[in-house]
């Protein structure tokens, strides 16, 4: 991996050699040598024939090397583009990042110049660093990786909260910081944007807690290697990384950057085959003797890239299939055996009864925290559970198998499992369709359940839902997602205000989908400024601003005067941001008739515009799930200290 990727230290052909030759060749060499090593005597002739293919391929490469008719410029880069800044830009584009979210500062301005110069990279200027980080988070949820650029310390510490959230959600995110001039390191000088000490590691130490790799680039010689290591580590670990680049380095040409680098090749992760076979055997025996087993998908299906394998197991087993709340959107809800969201006492109708009464349950990628367990009140028993994490399987109170990848385990288990649809049949037998909300009288104040009934009717394969921390968590969980409809929310970290920046990033990454964001007024006030960036980027998002006068989720956990906020004229606020530039439409609704009219306008004549609909509801109008969840979380928070 080092031989191929980092700085061309070993692989220095002086001519253009297409990667399409090199990678298959390397693969063939590896395959041939392993075949030689493991083959029996009868198979040696086959191995020798493969080595002959390698020999012919090497001769072909040598012919390319010595053929003067092959243009040399195809792998070379003009000196003005052979800079650290352009190298970083090309690497970002290569991994799928075509938009970088940034806030300029004097330490990163030269770097921004070189990022802008990359034709395939677009710089999205944000109103503050926190939103830039949230936008990179939303972008990573769609594209698989995101990036943001801020300035030293004042920018880095501002974006830190968003990076911590991305870490908690296992999102690969490249956080790039413009750092001090390389000559200032080790000089005992005091710089601006610091706390007044000559120690420049304050920011680095903060990022060490929330990123999986940190690269401080204050000399050019190792820059390419540090950048490549950081990016590949982010992709491999599915976590954020930190890259600090001295402000005087991005524009300096260097021969190292004069060639196109070999594309990233992440070595495939594989299971311990003996452990995998034993885990599958034990799990199959455990599940096949159960009477009414169920499957439950968790949020780590994303990082394990195991959603398809989970569906394969669901198809083969016939079990009832549920998802944990933070995994909503990762499992298709149109699956024939889907039974809803399992969230303890606040599960969707009849789901908890089926899951908690099962005699065996397989949880794939779960996170059991105080929120997802509703204050640690789930009625689950360890001896009935198979817990499958991205690289580990635990069966009941019995054995645990390490170095077993979730994707391989689920796929292989699907071939060993007996079909048993008892749990789904039980669900189907007791299921009663949910009733519709009582119809409002003409011009009656709008209720939240009526609002979400109309949002349900807006969903299609061309939409995506983002739910802000708060009552929208619970109301959006009850939405039935059509095939292809996206869904995102931040449950593990639960940072209010996340959805504004995340909506910006998600919509930028997925221009073919119309994002519908459900945001409470309290959360919106934290990060409202980047509505401006959505309008400037020409996004066609629909934001439903739910104005109920405060932090409703906090009210249900522990009420107090601090949960009441100053009311804004939200539509006037967005109109002021719009200021006649770009496409933007706003509406304020107080009753169902106005809501219907606003939705019709947003989806017809204003379908290419950014649409902001302020929905005014009563301060005590909450979902029944929030009332139940809030009381249980409150009880968990207020437990007295254990006796010492």
Coordinates of C-alpha atoms in Angstrom, one line a residue:
X1 CA 0.0 0.0 0.0
X2 CA 2.9 2.4 0.8
X3 CA 4.7 1.2 -2.3
X4 CA 1.8 2.3 -4.4
X5 CA 0.2 5.4 -2.8
X6 CA 2.6 7.7 -1.1
X7 CA 4.7 10.1 -3.0
X8 CA 6.0 7.7 -5.7
X9 CA 9.1 6.9 -3.6
X10 CA 9.5 3.4 -5.0
X11 CA 7.4 3.3 -8.2
X12 CA 9.3 5.7 -10.5
X13 CA 8.6 4.7 -14.1
X14 CA 9.8 7.7 -16.1
X15 CA 6.9 7.4 -18.6
X16 CA 3.2 7.2 -18.7
X17 CA 2.0 3.9 -17.5
X18 CA -1.8 3.5 -17.2
X19 CA -3.1 2.3 -13.8
X20 CA -5.3 0.0 -15.8
X21 CA -2.0 -2.0 -16.5
X22 CA -0.4 -1.7 -13.1
X23 CA -3.3 -2.7 -10.8
X24 CA -4.3 -5.9 -12.7
X25 CA -0.7 -6.8 -12.9
X26 CA -0.1 -6.4 -9.2
X27 CA -3.2 -8.4 -8.5
X28 CA -2.1 -11.1 -10.9
X29 CA 1.4 -11.3 -9.3
X30 CA -0.2 -11.6 -5.8
X31 CA -2.7 -14.2 -7.0
X32 CA 0.1 -16.2 -8.7
X33 CA 2.4 -16.2 -5.8
X34 CA -0.3 -17.3 -3.4
X35 CA -1.3 -20.0 -5.8
X36 CA 2.3 -21.2 -6.0
X37 CA 2.5 -21.2 -2.2
X38 CA -0.6 -23.1 -1.5
X39 CA -1.0 -25.3 -4.6
X40 CA -0.5 -29.0 -4.5
X41 CA 1.9 -30.6 -6.9
X42 CA -0.9 -31.3 -9.4
X43 CA -1.7 -27.6 -9.7
X44 CA 1.8 -26.3 -10.2
X45 CA 1.4 -26.3 -14.0
X46 CA -1.5 -23.9 -13.6
X47 CA 0.5 -21.6 -11.4
X48 CA 3.4 -21.6 -13.9
X49 CA 1.0 -20.6 -16.6
X50 CA 0.0 -17.7 -14.6
X51 CA 3.6 -16.7 -14.0
X52 CA 4.0 -16.7 -17.8
X53 CA 1.2 -14.2 -18.0
X54 CA 3.0 -12.0 -15.5
X55 CA 6.2 -12.3 -17.5
X56 CA 4.4 -11.2 -20.7
X57 CA 2.7 -8.3 -18.9
X58 CA 6.1 -7.1 -17.5
X59 CA 7.6 -7.3 -21.1
X60 CA 4.6 -5.2 -22.2
X61 CA 5.3 -2.6 -19.6
X62 CA 9.0 -2.5 -20.5
X63 CA 7.9 -1.9 -24.1
X64 CA 5.8 1.0 -23.0
X65 CA 8.7 2.4 -21.0
X66 CA 11.1 2.3 -23.9
X67 CA 8.7 3.4 -26.6
X68 CA 9.4 7.1 -27.5
X69 CA 6.0 7.4 -29.2
X70 CA 4.2 7.4 -25.9
X71 CA 3.7 11.0 -24.7
X72 CA 5.4 11.8 -21.4
X73 CA 3.1 14.7 -20.5
X74 CA 0.1 12.4 -19.7
X75 CA 1.4 11.8 -16.2
X76 CA 3.0 15.1 -15.6
X77 CA 1.4 18.3 -14.2
X78 CA 2.4 21.8 -15.1
X79 CA 4.7 23.5 -12.5
X80 CA 2.0 26.1 -11.5
X81 CA -0.4 23.2 -10.7
X82 CA 2.3 21.0 -9.0
X83 CA 1.6 22.5 -5.6
X84 CA 0.6 21.2 -2.2
X85 CA -2.8 23.0 -2.4
X86 CA -3.6 21.5 -5.9
X87 CA -2.4 18.0 -4.8
X88 CA -4.8 18.1 -1.9
X89 CA -7.6 19.3 -4.2
X90 CA -7.0 16.4 -6.6
X91 CA -7.0 13.9 -3.8
X92 CA -10.3 15.2 -2.5
X93 CA -11.9 15.0 -6.0
X94 CA -10.5 11.5 -6.4
X95 CA -12.4 10.1 -3.4
X96 CA -15.7 11.7 -4.4
X97 CA -15.6 15.1 -2.7
X98 CA -16.6 17.7 -5.3
X99 CA -17.8 20.3 -2.7
X100 CA -15.8 21.6 0.2
X101 CA -17.4 23.7 2.9
X102 CA -15.3 26.5 4.2
X103 CA -15.0 29.7 6.2
X104 CA -12.0 31.9 5.2
X105 CA -9.4 33.1 7.6
X106 CA -6.0 34.6 7.1
X107 CA -4.2 31.3 7.7
X108 CA -6.2 29.4 5.0
X109 CA -6.6 32.0 2.2
X110 CA -3.8 30.7 0.0
X111 CA -5.0 27.2 0.4
X112 CA -8.5 28.3 -0.6
X113 CA -7.0 29.8 -3.8
X114 CA -5.6 26.5 -4.8
X115 CA -8.7 24.5 -3.9
X116 CA -10.8 26.9 -6.1
X117 CA -8.3 26.4 -9.0
X118 CA -9.3 22.7 -9.2
X119 CA -11.9 22.5 -12.0
X120 CA -13.8 19.6 -10.4
X121 CA -13.9 21.1 -6.9
X122 CA -16.4 23.7 -5.7
X123 CA -15.9 25.8 -2.6
X124 CA -19.1 26.4 -0.6
X125 CA -18.6 29.4 1.7
X126 CA -20.5 29.0 5.0
X127 CA -21.6 31.6 7.5
X128 CA -19.7 30.0 10.4
X129 CA -17.4 27.0 11.1
X130 CA -20.0 25.0 13.1
X131 CA -22.3 25.0 10.1
X132 CA -19.4 24.1 7.7
X133 CA -18.7 21.1 9.9
X134 CA -22.4 20.1 10.0
X135 CA -22.6 20.6 6.2
X136 CA -19.6 18.2 5.7
X137 CA -21.5 15.8 8.0
X138 CA -24.6 15.9 5.8
X139 CA -22.5 15.6 2.7
X140 CA -20.7 12.5 4.0
X141 CA -24.0 10.8 4.8
X142 CA -24.8 11.0 1.1
X143 CA -21.5 10.8 -0.7
X144 CA -19.6 8.6 1.8
X145 CA -17.1 11.3 2.7
X146 CA -17.1 15.0 3.3
X147 CA -14.6 17.9 3.8
X148 CA -14.4 21.3 5.4
X149 CA -11.7 24.0 5.6
X150 CA -11.3 26.5 8.4
X151 CA -8.6 28.7 9.9
X152 CA -6.3 28.0 12.9
X153 CA -7.7 27.6 16.4
X154 CA -10.6 30.2 16.2
X155 CA -12.0 28.2 13.3
X156 CA -10.8 24.8 14.5
X157 CA -12.3 25.0 17.9
X158 CA -15.6 26.4 16.4
X159 CA -15.9 23.4 14.1
X160 CA -14.9 20.9 16.8
X161 CA -18.4 20.2 17.9
X162 CA -19.5 19.2 14.4
X163 CA -16.4 16.9 14.1
X164 CA -17.3 15.2 17.4
X165 CA -20.8 14.6 16.1
X166 CA -19.4 13.1 12.9
X167 CA -17.1 10.9 14.9
X168 CA -20.1 9.6 17.0
X169 CA -22.0 8.8 13.8
X170 CA -19.0 7.0 12.2
X171 CA -18.7 9.4 9.2
X172 CA -15.4 9.9 7.3
X173 CA -14.8 13.6 7.3
X174 CA -11.7 15.5 6.3
X175 CA -11.2 18.6 8.5
X176 CA -8.6 20.8 7.0
X177 CA -7.1 23.7 9.0
X178 CA -4.9 26.5 7.7
X179 CA -2.1 26.6 10.2
X180 CA 0.7 29.0 11.2
X181 CA 3.7 29.8 9.0
X182 CA 6.1 27.0 9.0
X183 CA 8.9 29.3 10.2
X184 CA 7.0 30.1 13.4
X185 CA 7.1 26.5 14.8
X186 CA 9.6 26.2 17.6
X187 CA 10.3 30.0 17.8
X188 CA 8.6 30.8 21.1
X189 CA 6.5 33.5 19.2
X190 CA 3.0 34.3 20.2
X191 CA 0.5 34.4 17.3
X192 CA -3.0 35.8 16.9
X193 CA -6.0 33.3 16.9
X194 CA -4.4 31.6 19.9
X195 CA -4.9 31.9 23.7
X196 CA -1.6 33.9 23.9
X197 CA 0.8 31.1 24.5
X198 CA 3.7 30.1 22.2
X199 CA 2.4 26.6 22.2
X200 CA 0.7 25.8 18.8
X201 CA -0.6 22.4 19.8
X202 CA -3.7 23.6 21.7
X203 CA -6.0 22.9 18.7
X204 CA -4.2 19.6 17.8
X205 CA -4.8 18.3 21.4
X206 CA -8.5 19.1 21.1
X207 CA -8.8 17.3 17.8
X208 CA -7.0 14.2 19.1
X209 CA -10.1 13.3 21.1
X210 CA -12.5 13.4 18.2
X211 CA -10.5 12.3 15.2
X212 CA -8.8 9.0 14.3
X213 CA -5.7 10.6 12.7
X214 CA -4.0 14.0 12.9
X215 CA -1.5 15.4 10.4
X216 CA 0.4 18.6 11.0
X217 CA 2.1 19.6 7.7
X218 CA 4.8 22.3 8.3
X219 CA 7.3 21.0 5.7
X220 CA 6.8 20.0 2.1
X221 CA 8.9 16.9 2.1
X222 CA 6.4 14.7 3.9
X223 CA 3.2 16.6 2.9
X224 CA 2.1 14.1 0.2
X225 CA 2.6 11.1 2.6
X226 CA 0.7 12.8 5.5
X227 CA -2.2 13.8 3.3
X228 CA -2.5 10.4 1.7
X229 CA -2.3 8.7 5.1
X230 CA -4.9 11.0 6.6
X231 CA -7.4 10.5 3.8
X232 CA -6.9 6.8 3.6
X233 CA -7.3 6.5 7.4
X234 CA -10.6 8.4 7.3
X235 CA -11.9 6.1 4.6
X236 CA -10.6 2.9 6.3
X237 CA -11.8 3.8 9.8
X238 CA -15.0 5.7 8.7
X239 CA -14.1 8.5 11.2
X240 CA -13.0 12.2 10.9
X241 CA -9.4 13.1 10.4
X242 CA -7.5 16.4 11.0
X243 CA -5.1 18.0 8.6
X244 CA -3.3 21.2 9.5
X245 CA -1.3 22.9 6.7
X246 CA 1.0 25.8 7.3
X247 CA -0.2 28.9 5.5
X248 CA 3.0 29.5 3.5
X249 CA 3.1 26.0 1.9
X250 CA 0.1 25.5 -0.3
X251 CA 1.4 27.6 -3.3
X252 CA 5.0 26.2 -3.4
X253 CA 5.7 23.9 -6.4
X254 CA 7.5 20.7 -5.7
X255 CA 8.6 17.9 -8.0
X256 CA 6.7 15.4 -5.8
X257 CA 3.4 17.0 -7.0
X258 CA 4.4 17.0 -10.7
X259 CA 2.9 13.6 -11.4
X260 CA -0.6 12.4 -11.1
X261 CA -0.6 10.1 -8.0
X262 CA -1.8 6.5 -8.2
X263 CA -5.4 6.3 -7.1
X264 CA -6.2 5.2 -3.5
X265 CA -6.4 1.4 -3.1
X266 CA -7.8 0.5 0.3
X267 CA -6.9 -3.1 1.1
X268 CA -10.1 -5.2 1.5
X269 CA -10.9 -6.2 5.1
X270 CA -11.5 -9.9 5.5
X271 CA -12.8 -12.1 8.3
X272 CA -10.9 -14.8 10.1
X273 CA -12.4 -17.7 8.1
X274 CA -12.3 -20.1 11.0
X275 CA -13.9 -17.6 13.3
X276 CA -16.5 -16.7 10.6
X277 CA -17.4 -20.3 10.1
X278 CA -17.8 -21.0 13.8
X279 CA -19.8 -17.8 14.3
X280 CA -22.2 -18.7 11.5
X281 CA -22.5 -22.3 12.8
X282 CA -23.3 -21.2 16.3
X283 CA -25.7 -18.4 15.2
X284 CA -27.6 -20.8 12.8
X285 CA -28.0 -23.4 15.6
X286 CA -29.2 -20.6 18.0
X287 CA -31.8 -19.2 15.6
X288 CA -32.9 -22.4 13.9
X289 CA -34.2 -23.8 17.2
X290 CA -36.1 -20.6 18.1
X291 CA -39.9 -20.5 17.5
X292 CA -40.4 -16.8 16.7
X293 CA -37.1 -15.1 16.1
X294 CA -36.8 -11.5 14.8
X295 CA -34.1 -9.3 13.1
X296 CA -33.4 -5.7 14.2
X297 CA -31.1 -3.4 12.2
X298 CA -28.9 -0.9 14.0
X299 CA -27.1 2.3 13.0
X300 CA -23.7 0.5 12.5
X301 CA -25.0 -1.2 9.4
X302 CA -23.8 2.0 7.6
X303 CA -20.2 1.8 8.7
X304 CA -20.1 -2.0 8.1
X305 CA -21.6 -1.5 4.6
X306 CA -23.8 -4.4 5.5
X307 CA -27.3 -3.1 4.7
X308 CA -27.6 -5.3 1.6
X309 CA -26.4 -8.4 3.5
X310 CA -29.0 -7.7 6.2
X311 CA -31.7 -7.6 3.6
X312 CA -30.4 -10.8 2.1
X313 CA -30.7 -12.4 5.6
X314 CA -34.2 -11.0 6.0
X315 CA -35.3 -12.4 2.6
X316 CA -33.8 -15.9 3.4
X317 CA -35.1 -16.1 7.0
X318 CA -38.6 -14.8 6.7
X319 CA -38.3 -13.3 10.2
X320 CA -40.1 -10.1 11.1
X321 CA -37.7 -7.2 10.4
X322 CA -37.4 -4.0 12.6
X323 CA -35.0 -1.1 12.8
X324 CA -33.6 0.8 15.7
X325 CA -34.6 4.5 15.4
X326 CA -31.1 5.7 14.4
X327 CA -31.1 3.1 11.6
X328 CA -34.2 4.4 9.9
X329 CA -33.7 4.8 6.2
X330 CA -30.9 2.1 6.0
X331 CA -33.3 -0.8 5.6
X332 CA -36.0 -0.6 2.9
X333 CA -39.4 -0.1 4.6
X334 CA -41.2 -1.6 1.7
X335 CA -39.7 -5.0 2.6
X336 CA -42.5 -7.6 2.8
X337 CA -41.6 -8.5 6.5
X338 CA -40.9 -5.0 7.8
X339 CA -42.7 -4.4 11.1
X340 CA -41.5 -0.9 12.1
X341 CA -39.1 0.9 14.4
X342 CA -38.1 -0.8 17.6
X343 CA -37.6 1.9 20.3
X344 CA -38.8 0.3 23.5
X345 CA -41.8 2.0 24.9
X346 CA -42.0 4.5 22.1
X347 CA -41.8 2.0 19.2
X348 CA -44.1 2.2 16.2
X349 CA -47.4 0.3 16.7
X350 CA -47.1 -3.4 17.6
X351 CA -43.4 -3.5 16.9
X352 CA -42.1 -3.6 20.5
X353 CA -44.6 -6.4 21.4
X354 CA -43.2 -8.6 18.7
X355 CA -39.5 -7.9 19.3
X356 CA -39.7 -8.2 23.1
X357 CA -41.8 -11.3 23.1
X358 CA -39.5 -13.1 20.6
X359 CA -37.5 -16.1 21.9
X360 CA -34.4 -15.0 19.8
X361 CA -33.4 -11.7 18.3
X362 CA -30.5 -10.8 16.1
X363 CA -29.4 -7.1 16.4
X364 CA -27.1 -6.0 13.6
X365 CA -25.0 -3.0 14.5
X366 CA -26.9 -1.7 17.5
X367 CA -26.1 1.2 19.8
X368 CA -27.8 0.8 23.2
X369 CA -27.4 4.2 24.9
X370 CA -29.8 6.0 27.3
X371 CA -31.7 7.6 24.4
X372 CA -32.1 4.5 22.2
X373 CA -33.0 2.4 25.2
X374 CA -35.5 5.0 26.5
X375 CA -33.7 5.5 29.8
X376 CA -32.5 1.9 29.9
X377 CA -36.0 0.5 29.9
X378 CA -35.8 -2.0 27.0
X379 CA -37.4 -5.4 27.9
X380 CA -34.6 -7.5 26.3
X381 CA -32.7 -10.4 27.7
X382 CA -29.1 -11.0 26.8
X383 CA -29.4 -14.8 26.7
X384 CA -31.9 -14.4 23.8
X385 CA -29.8 -12.0 21.7
X386 CA -27.2 -12.3 19.0
X387 CA -25.3 -9.0 18.8
X388 CA -23.5 -8.4 15.5
X389 CA -21.1 -5.5 15.5
X390 CA -19.0 -4.5 12.5
X391 CA -16.2 -6.9 13.4
X392 CA -17.5 -9.0 16.2
X393 CA -20.4 -11.5 16.9
X394 CA -21.7 -12.3 20.4
X395 CA -24.2 -15.1 20.9
X396 CA -26.4 -14.9 24.0
X397 CA -24.4 -15.5 27.2
X398 CA -22.1 -17.8 25.3
X399 CA -19.3 -17.4 22.8
X400 CA -18.0 -14.2 21.2
X401 CA -16.2 -14.3 17.9
X402 CA -13.7 -11.5 17.0
X403 CA -12.3 -10.6 13.5
X404 CA -15.7 -11.5 11.9
X405 CA -17.0 -8.9 9.5
X406 CA -20.7 -8.1 9.8
X407 CA -21.2 -8.1 6.0
X408 CA -19.7 -11.5 5.5
X409 CA -21.3 -13.0 8.6
X410 CA -24.9 -11.9 7.6
X411 CA -24.4 -13.0 4.0
X412 CA -23.1 -16.4 5.0
X413 CA -25.7 -16.9 7.7
X414 CA -28.4 -16.3 5.1
X415 CA -27.4 -19.5 3.4
X416 CA -27.6 -21.5 6.7
X417 CA -30.8 -20.2 8.2
X418 CA -34.1 -22.0 8.1
X419 CA -37.1 -20.1 6.8
X420 CA -39.4 -19.1 9.7
X421 CA -42.0 -16.4 9.4
X422 CA -43.8 -16.9 12.7
X423 CA -42.8 -13.5 14.2
X424 CA -44.1 -11.7 11.1
X425 CA -47.3 -13.7 11.1
X426 CA -47.8 -12.8 14.7
X427 CA -47.3 -9.2 13.8
X428 CA -49.7 -9.4 10.9
X429 CA -52.2 -11.1 13.1
X430 CA -52.3 -8.4 15.8
X431 CA -51.7 -5.3 13.5
X432 CA -54.3 -2.7 13.4
X433 CA -53.8 0.2 10.9
X434 CA -53.2 3.5 12.6
X435 CA -56.1 5.9 12.6
X436 CA -56.0 9.3 11.0
X437 CA -55.9 12.5 13.1
X438 CA -59.2 14.1 13.8
X439 CA -60.1 16.4 11.0
X440 CA -59.7 20.1 11.9
X441 CA -62.6 22.4 11.9
X442 CA -62.3 25.2 9.3
X443 CA -59.5 27.6 10.4
X444 CA -58.9 25.7 13.6
X445 CA -55.3 26.0 14.9
X446 CA -53.0 23.5 13.2
X447 CA -52.0 20.3 15.1
X448 CA -48.6 18.6 14.7
X449 CA -50.1 15.2 13.8
X450 CA -52.0 16.9 11.0
X451 CA -48.8 18.5 9.7
X452 CA -47.0 15.2 9.5
X453 CA -49.9 13.5 7.8
X454 CA -49.4 16.0 5.0
X455 CA -45.6 15.6 5.0
X456 CA -46.2 11.9 4.6
X457 CA -48.1 12.5 1.3
X458 CA -45.1 14.5 0.0
X459 CA -42.6 11.7 0.2
X460 CA -41.3 9.8 -2.8
X461 CA -38.1 8.3 -4.2
X462 CA -37.1 11.9 -5.2
X463 CA -37.2 13.2 -1.6
X464 CA -35.1 12.9 1.5
X465 CA -36.1 13.7 5.1
X466 CA -33.8 15.3 7.7
X467 CA -35.1 15.3 11.3
X468 CA -33.8 17.8 13.8
X469 CA -33.1 16.8 17.4
X470 CA -36.4 17.3 19.3
X471 CA -40.0 16.3 18.7
X472 CA -39.2 15.9 15.0
X473 CA -37.3 12.7 16.0
X474 CA -40.5 11.1 17.1
X475 CA -42.9 12.4 14.4
X476 CA -40.5 11.6 11.6
X477 CA -40.0 8.1 12.9
X478 CA -43.6 7.4 12.1
X479 CA -43.3 8.5 8.5
X480 CA -43.4 5.5 6.1
X481 CA -40.5 5.9 3.7
X482 CA -41.2 5.0 0.0
X483 CA -38.5 3.1 -1.8
X484 CA -35.6 5.3 -2.5
X485 CA -36.6 8.1 -0.1
X486 CA -33.6 9.2 2.0
X487 CA -33.7 9.7 5.8
X488 CA -31.1 11.1 8.2
X489 CA -30.9 12.3 11.8
X490 CA -28.3 12.6 14.5
X491 CA -29.3 10.5 17.4
X492 CA -26.0 9.5 19.2
X493 CA -24.7 13.0 19.5
X494 CA -28.0 14.8 19.4
X495 CA -26.7 18.3 18.9
X496 CA -29.5 20.9 18.4
X497 CA -29.0 22.9 15.3
X498 CA -27.3 20.1 13.4
X499 CA -30.0 19.8 10.8
X500 CA -29.5 23.3 9.2
X501 CA -25.9 22.7 8.2
X502 CA -26.6 19.0 7.5
X503 CA -29.4 19.9 5.2
X504 CA -27.1 22.3 3.3
X505 CA -24.5 19.5 2.9
X506 CA -26.9 16.7 2.0
X507 CA -28.8 18.8 -0.6
X508 CA -25.5 19.9 -2.1
X509 CA -24.4 16.2 -2.4
X510 CA -27.8 15.0 -3.8
X511 CA -29.1 17.7 -6.2
X512 CA -31.5 15.1 -7.7
X513 CA -33.4 14.8 -4.4
X514 CA -35.6 17.5 -2.8
X515 CA -34.7 17.6 0.9
X516 CA -37.6 18.1 3.4
X517 CA -36.2 19.2 6.8
X518 CA -38.3 19.3 9.9
X519 CA -36.7 21.7 12.4
X520 CA -37.9 23.1 15.7
X521 CA -37.7 26.9 16.4
X522 CA -35.2 26.5 19.2
X523 CA -32.8 24.4 17.1
X524 CA -33.1 26.8 14.2
X525 CA -32.0 29.7 16.2
X526 CA -28.7 28.0 16.9
X527 CA -27.6 27.7 13.2
X528 CA -30.1 29.7 11.2
X529 CA -27.5 31.8 9.2
X530 CA -26.7 29.1 6.6
X531 CA -30.2 29.3 5.1
X532 CA -28.3 32.1 3.3
X533 CA -25.9 29.5 1.8
X534 CA -28.7 27.3 0.7
X535 CA -30.3 30.1 -1.3
X536 CA -26.9 31.2 -2.7
X537 CA -26.3 27.6 -3.9
X538 CA -29.7 27.4 -5.6
X539 CA -30.9 24.5 -3.5
X540 CA -34.6 23.6 -3.6
X541 CA -35.0 22.4 -0.1
X542 CA -38.3 22.7 1.9
X543 CA -37.9 23.6 5.5
X544 CA -40.8 23.1 7.9
X545 CA -40.0 25.4 10.8
X546 CA -42.1 24.1 13.7
X547 CA -42.7 27.2 15.9
X548 CA -43.9 26.0 19.4
X549 CA -42.2 28.7 21.4
X550 CA -39.2 26.8 22.9
X551 CA -37.2 23.7 23.6
X552 CA -40.1 21.2 23.7
X553 CA -37.9 18.1 24.1
X554 CA -36.2 19.7 27.1
X555 CA -39.6 20.6 28.5
X556 CA -40.6 17.0 28.6
X557 CA -37.4 15.9 30.3
X558 CA -37.2 18.8 32.8
X559 CA -39.2 22.0 32.5
X560 CA -38.1 25.4 33.5
X561 CA -38.1 29.0 32.3
X562 CA -34.9 28.5 30.4
X563 CA -36.8 26.3 27.9
X564 CA -38.7 29.4 26.7
X565 CA -37.1 31.3 23.8
X566 CA -37.6 34.7 22.2
X567 CA -40.0 34.3 19.4
X568 CA -38.8 35.4 15.9
X569 CA -40.7 36.4 12.8
X570 CA -39.1 33.5 11.0
X571 CA -40.5 34.1 7.6
X572 CA -39.4 37.8 7.7
X573 CA -36.0 36.6 8.9
X574 CA -35.6 34.4 5.8
X575 CA -37.0 37.1 3.5
X576 CA -34.3 39.4 4.9
X577 CA -31.6 36.9 4.1
X578 CA -33.0 36.3 0.7
X579 CA -32.9 40.0 -0.1
X580 CA -34.1 39.6 -3.6
X581 CA -31.1 37.4 -4.6
X582 CA -31.8 33.8 -5.7
X583 CA -35.0 31.8 -5.6
X584 CA -36.7 31.8 -2.2
X585 CA -40.3 31.5 -1.1
X586 CA -41.7 31.7 2.4
X587 CA -45.1 31.1 4.0
X588 CA -46.5 31.3 7.5
X589 CA -49.3 28.8 8.3
X590 CA -51.6 28.6 11.3
X591 CA -54.3 26.2 10.1
X592 CA -54.7 23.1 7.8
X593 CA -56.1 25.1 5.0
X594 CA -53.1 27.4 4.9
X595 CA -50.8 24.4 5.1
X596 CA -52.4 22.6 2.2
X597 CA -52.1 25.8 0.1
X598 CA -48.4 26.3 1.1
X599 CA -47.5 22.7 0.3
X600 CA -49.2 22.9 -3.1
X601 CA -47.3 26.1 -3.9
X602 CA -43.9 24.7 -2.7
X603 CA -44.4 21.6 -4.9
X604 CA -45.7 23.2 -8.0
X605 CA -44.9 26.8 -9.1
X606 CA -42.1 27.1 -6.5
X607 CA -40.7 23.6 -6.9
X608 CA -37.3 25.0 -8.1
X609 CA -37.0 27.4 -5.2
X610 CA -35.8 27.2 -1.6
X611 CA -39.1 27.0 0.4
X612 CA -39.5 28.0 4.0
X613 CA -42.8 27.2 5.7
X614 CA -43.2 28.4 9.3
X615 CA -45.8 26.2 11.1
X616 CA -47.3 27.8 14.2
X617 CA -48.5 25.2 16.7
X618 CA -49.4 25.2 20.4
X619 CA -46.5 25.0 22.8
X620 CA -47.9 21.8 24.4
X621 CA -48.6 20.1 21.1
X622 CA -46.2 17.1 21.1
X623 CA -46.2 13.5 20.1
X624 CA -47.3 11.0 22.7
X625 CA -43.9 9.2 22.1
X626 CA -42.0 12.3 23.3
X627 CA -44.2 12.5 26.5
X628 CA -43.3 8.8 27.3
X629 CA -39.7 9.0 26.3
X630 CA -39.1 12.3 28.1
X631 CA -40.5 10.9 31.4
X632 CA -38.3 7.8 31.2
X633 CA -35.1 9.7 30.2
X634 CA -35.9 12.1 33.1
X635 CA -36.1 9.2 35.5
X636 CA -32.7 7.9 34.2
X637 CA -31.1 11.3 34.6
X638 CA -32.4 11.9 38.1
X639 CA -31.2 8.5 39.6
X640 CA -29.7 9.2 43.1
X641 CA -26.0 8.4 43.6
X642 CA -25.2 4.8 44.5
X643 CA -24.2 4.3 48.2
X644 CA -20.5 4.7 48.6

